[in-house]
mmCIF file of C-alpha atoms in Angstrom:
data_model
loop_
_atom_site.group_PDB
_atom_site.id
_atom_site.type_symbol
_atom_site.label_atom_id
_atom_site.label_comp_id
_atom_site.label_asym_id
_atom_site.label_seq_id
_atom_site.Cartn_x
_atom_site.Cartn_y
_atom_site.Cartn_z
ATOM 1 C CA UNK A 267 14.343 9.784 -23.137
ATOM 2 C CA UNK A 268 11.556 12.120 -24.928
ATOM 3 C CA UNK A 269 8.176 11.743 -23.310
ATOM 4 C CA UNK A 270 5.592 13.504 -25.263
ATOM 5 C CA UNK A 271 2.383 13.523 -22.984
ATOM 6 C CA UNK A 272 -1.159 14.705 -24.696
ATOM 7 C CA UNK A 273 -3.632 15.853 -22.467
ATOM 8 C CA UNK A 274 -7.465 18.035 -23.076
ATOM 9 C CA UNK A 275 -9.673 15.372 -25.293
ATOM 10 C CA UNK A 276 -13.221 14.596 -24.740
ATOM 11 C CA UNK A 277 -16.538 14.176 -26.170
ATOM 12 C CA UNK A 278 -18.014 17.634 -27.527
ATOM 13 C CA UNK A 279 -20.969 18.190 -29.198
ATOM 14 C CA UNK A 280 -20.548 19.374 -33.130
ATOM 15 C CA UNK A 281 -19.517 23.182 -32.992
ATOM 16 C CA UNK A 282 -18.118 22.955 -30.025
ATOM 17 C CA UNK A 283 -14.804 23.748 -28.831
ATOM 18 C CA UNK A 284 -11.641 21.875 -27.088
ATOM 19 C CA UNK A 285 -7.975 23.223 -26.274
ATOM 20 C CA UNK A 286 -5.583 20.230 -26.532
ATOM 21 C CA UNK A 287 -1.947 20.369 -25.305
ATOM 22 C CA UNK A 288 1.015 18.582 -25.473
ATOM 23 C CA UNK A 289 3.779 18.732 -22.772
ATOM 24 C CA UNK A 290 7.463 17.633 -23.833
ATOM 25 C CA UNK A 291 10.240 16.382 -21.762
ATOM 26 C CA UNK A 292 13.966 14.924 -22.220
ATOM 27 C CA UNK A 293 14.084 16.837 -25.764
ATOM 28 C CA UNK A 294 15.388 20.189 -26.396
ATOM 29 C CA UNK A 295 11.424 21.389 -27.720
ATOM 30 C CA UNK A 296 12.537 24.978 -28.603
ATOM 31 C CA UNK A 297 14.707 23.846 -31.840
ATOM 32 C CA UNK A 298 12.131 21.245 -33.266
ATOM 33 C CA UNK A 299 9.195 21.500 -35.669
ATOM 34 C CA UNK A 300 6.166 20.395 -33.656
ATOM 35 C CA UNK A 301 3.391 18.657 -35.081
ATOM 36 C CA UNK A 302 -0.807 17.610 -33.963
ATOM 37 C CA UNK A 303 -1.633 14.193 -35.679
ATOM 38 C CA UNK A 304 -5.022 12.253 -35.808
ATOM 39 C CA UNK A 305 -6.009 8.827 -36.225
ATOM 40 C CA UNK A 306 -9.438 8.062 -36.696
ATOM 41 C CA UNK A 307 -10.745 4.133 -36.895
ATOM 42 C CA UNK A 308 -9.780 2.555 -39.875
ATOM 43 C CA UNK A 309 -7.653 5.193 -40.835
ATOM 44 C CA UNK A 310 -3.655 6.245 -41.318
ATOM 45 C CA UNK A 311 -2.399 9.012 -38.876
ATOM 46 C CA UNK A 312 -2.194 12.017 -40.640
ATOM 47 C CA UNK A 313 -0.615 15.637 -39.999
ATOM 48 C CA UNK A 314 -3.099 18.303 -38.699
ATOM 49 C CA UNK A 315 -0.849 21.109 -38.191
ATOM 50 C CA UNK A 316 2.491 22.183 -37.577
ATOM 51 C CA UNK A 317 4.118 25.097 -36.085
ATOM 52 C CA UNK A 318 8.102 25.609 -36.592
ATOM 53 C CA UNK A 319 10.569 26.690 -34.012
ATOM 54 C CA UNK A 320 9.842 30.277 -34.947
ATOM 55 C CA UNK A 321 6.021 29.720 -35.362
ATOM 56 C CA UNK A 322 5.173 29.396 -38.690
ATOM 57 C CA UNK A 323 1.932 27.373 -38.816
ATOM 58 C CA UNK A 324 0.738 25.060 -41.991
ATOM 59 C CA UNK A 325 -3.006 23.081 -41.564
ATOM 60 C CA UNK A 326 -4.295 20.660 -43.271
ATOM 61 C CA UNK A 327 -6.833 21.764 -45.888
ATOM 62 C CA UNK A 328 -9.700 19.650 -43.531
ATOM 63 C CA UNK A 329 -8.768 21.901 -40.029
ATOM 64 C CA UNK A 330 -7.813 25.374 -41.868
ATOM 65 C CA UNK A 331 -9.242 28.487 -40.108
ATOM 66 C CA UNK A 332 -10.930 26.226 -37.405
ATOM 67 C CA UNK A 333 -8.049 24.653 -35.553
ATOM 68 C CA UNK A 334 -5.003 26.883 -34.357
ATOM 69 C CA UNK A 335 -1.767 25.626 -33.586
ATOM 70 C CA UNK A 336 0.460 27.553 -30.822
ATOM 71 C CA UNK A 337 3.630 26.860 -28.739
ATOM 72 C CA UNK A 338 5.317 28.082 -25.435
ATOM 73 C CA UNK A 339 9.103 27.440 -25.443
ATOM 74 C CA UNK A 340 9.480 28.092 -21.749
ATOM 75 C CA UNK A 341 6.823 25.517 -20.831
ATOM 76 C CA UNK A 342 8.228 23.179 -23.164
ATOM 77 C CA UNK A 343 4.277 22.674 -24.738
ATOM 78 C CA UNK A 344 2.337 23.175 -27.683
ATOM 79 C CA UNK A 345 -1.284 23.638 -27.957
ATOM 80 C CA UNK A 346 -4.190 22.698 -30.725
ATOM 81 C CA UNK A 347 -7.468 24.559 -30.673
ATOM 82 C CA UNK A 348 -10.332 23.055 -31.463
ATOM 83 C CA UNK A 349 -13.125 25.273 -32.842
ATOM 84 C CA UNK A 350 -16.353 24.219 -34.971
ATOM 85 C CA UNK A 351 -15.855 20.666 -34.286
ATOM 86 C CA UNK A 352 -17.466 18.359 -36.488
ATOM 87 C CA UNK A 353 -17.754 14.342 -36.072
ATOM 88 C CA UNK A 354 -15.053 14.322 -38.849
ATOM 89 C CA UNK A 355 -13.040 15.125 -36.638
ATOM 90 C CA UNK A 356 -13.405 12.383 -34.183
ATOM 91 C CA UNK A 357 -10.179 10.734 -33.297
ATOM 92 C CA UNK A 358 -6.954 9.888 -31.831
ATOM 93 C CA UNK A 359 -4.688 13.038 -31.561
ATOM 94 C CA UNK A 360 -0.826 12.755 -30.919
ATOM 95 C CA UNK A 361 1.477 15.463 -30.557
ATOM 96 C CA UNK A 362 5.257 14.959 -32.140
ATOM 97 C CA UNK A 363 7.330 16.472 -33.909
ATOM 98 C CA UNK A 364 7.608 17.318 -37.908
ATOM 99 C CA UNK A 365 8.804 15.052 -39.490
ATOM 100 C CA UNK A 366 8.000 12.674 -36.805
ATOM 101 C CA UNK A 367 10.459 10.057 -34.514
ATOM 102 C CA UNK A 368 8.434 6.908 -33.980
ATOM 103 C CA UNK A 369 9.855 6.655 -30.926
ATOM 104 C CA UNK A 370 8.191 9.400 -29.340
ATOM 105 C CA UNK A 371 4.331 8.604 -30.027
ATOM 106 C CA UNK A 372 2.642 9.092 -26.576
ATOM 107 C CA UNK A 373 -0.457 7.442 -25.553
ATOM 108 C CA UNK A 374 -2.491 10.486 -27.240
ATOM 109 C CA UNK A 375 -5.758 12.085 -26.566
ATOM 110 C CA UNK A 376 -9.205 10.981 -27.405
ATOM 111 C CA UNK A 377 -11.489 13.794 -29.346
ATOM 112 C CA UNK A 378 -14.918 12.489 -29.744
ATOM 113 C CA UNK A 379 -17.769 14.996 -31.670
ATOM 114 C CA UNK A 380 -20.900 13.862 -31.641
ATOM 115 C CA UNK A 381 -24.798 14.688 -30.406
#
């Protein structure tokens, strides 16, 4: 069974930094689409980035050129970095992949930015 496990959230101060990641098991993680997701209170989960099987990265319009998406095949992981946080971007963040299975939402990662 596909155990997505999210790991690297805390609470940062606005223009700080975090490095989240994302370790798969019990899928075969090279051949998917991987995706970062947030869910902030009161709010739908939505797509922060994505990063194909050959590592094409897309960003939403909110993260682009502060948040990098990256991958490693052999550790079966992918990574989101965090730069010039802002308390917009407090949330929830999941890792899955793109388009997502709803069976394999893990318990995700808390990212809290505030003073």
């Amino acid at each position: 069974q596909v155990q997505l496990v999210e790991s690297g959230g805390g609470l940062v101060q606005p223009g700080g930094s975090l490095r989240l990641s994302c370790a798969a098991s019990g899928m075969l993680f090279s051949i998917y689409t991987m995706g970062w997701y947030r869910q902030a209170p009161g709010k739908q989960r939505e797509l922060v980035a994505s990063i194909t099987r050959g590592g094409t990265t897309n960003y939403a319009d909110s993260v682009k050129g502060r948040f990098t998406i990256s991958r490693d095949n052999a550790k079966n992981t992918v990574y989101l970095q965090m730069n010039s946080l802002k308390p917009e971007d407090t949330a929830v963040y999941y890792c899955n992949a793109h388009p997502y299975d709803s069976r394999w939402w893990g318990q995700g990662t808390q990212v809290t930015v505030s003073s």
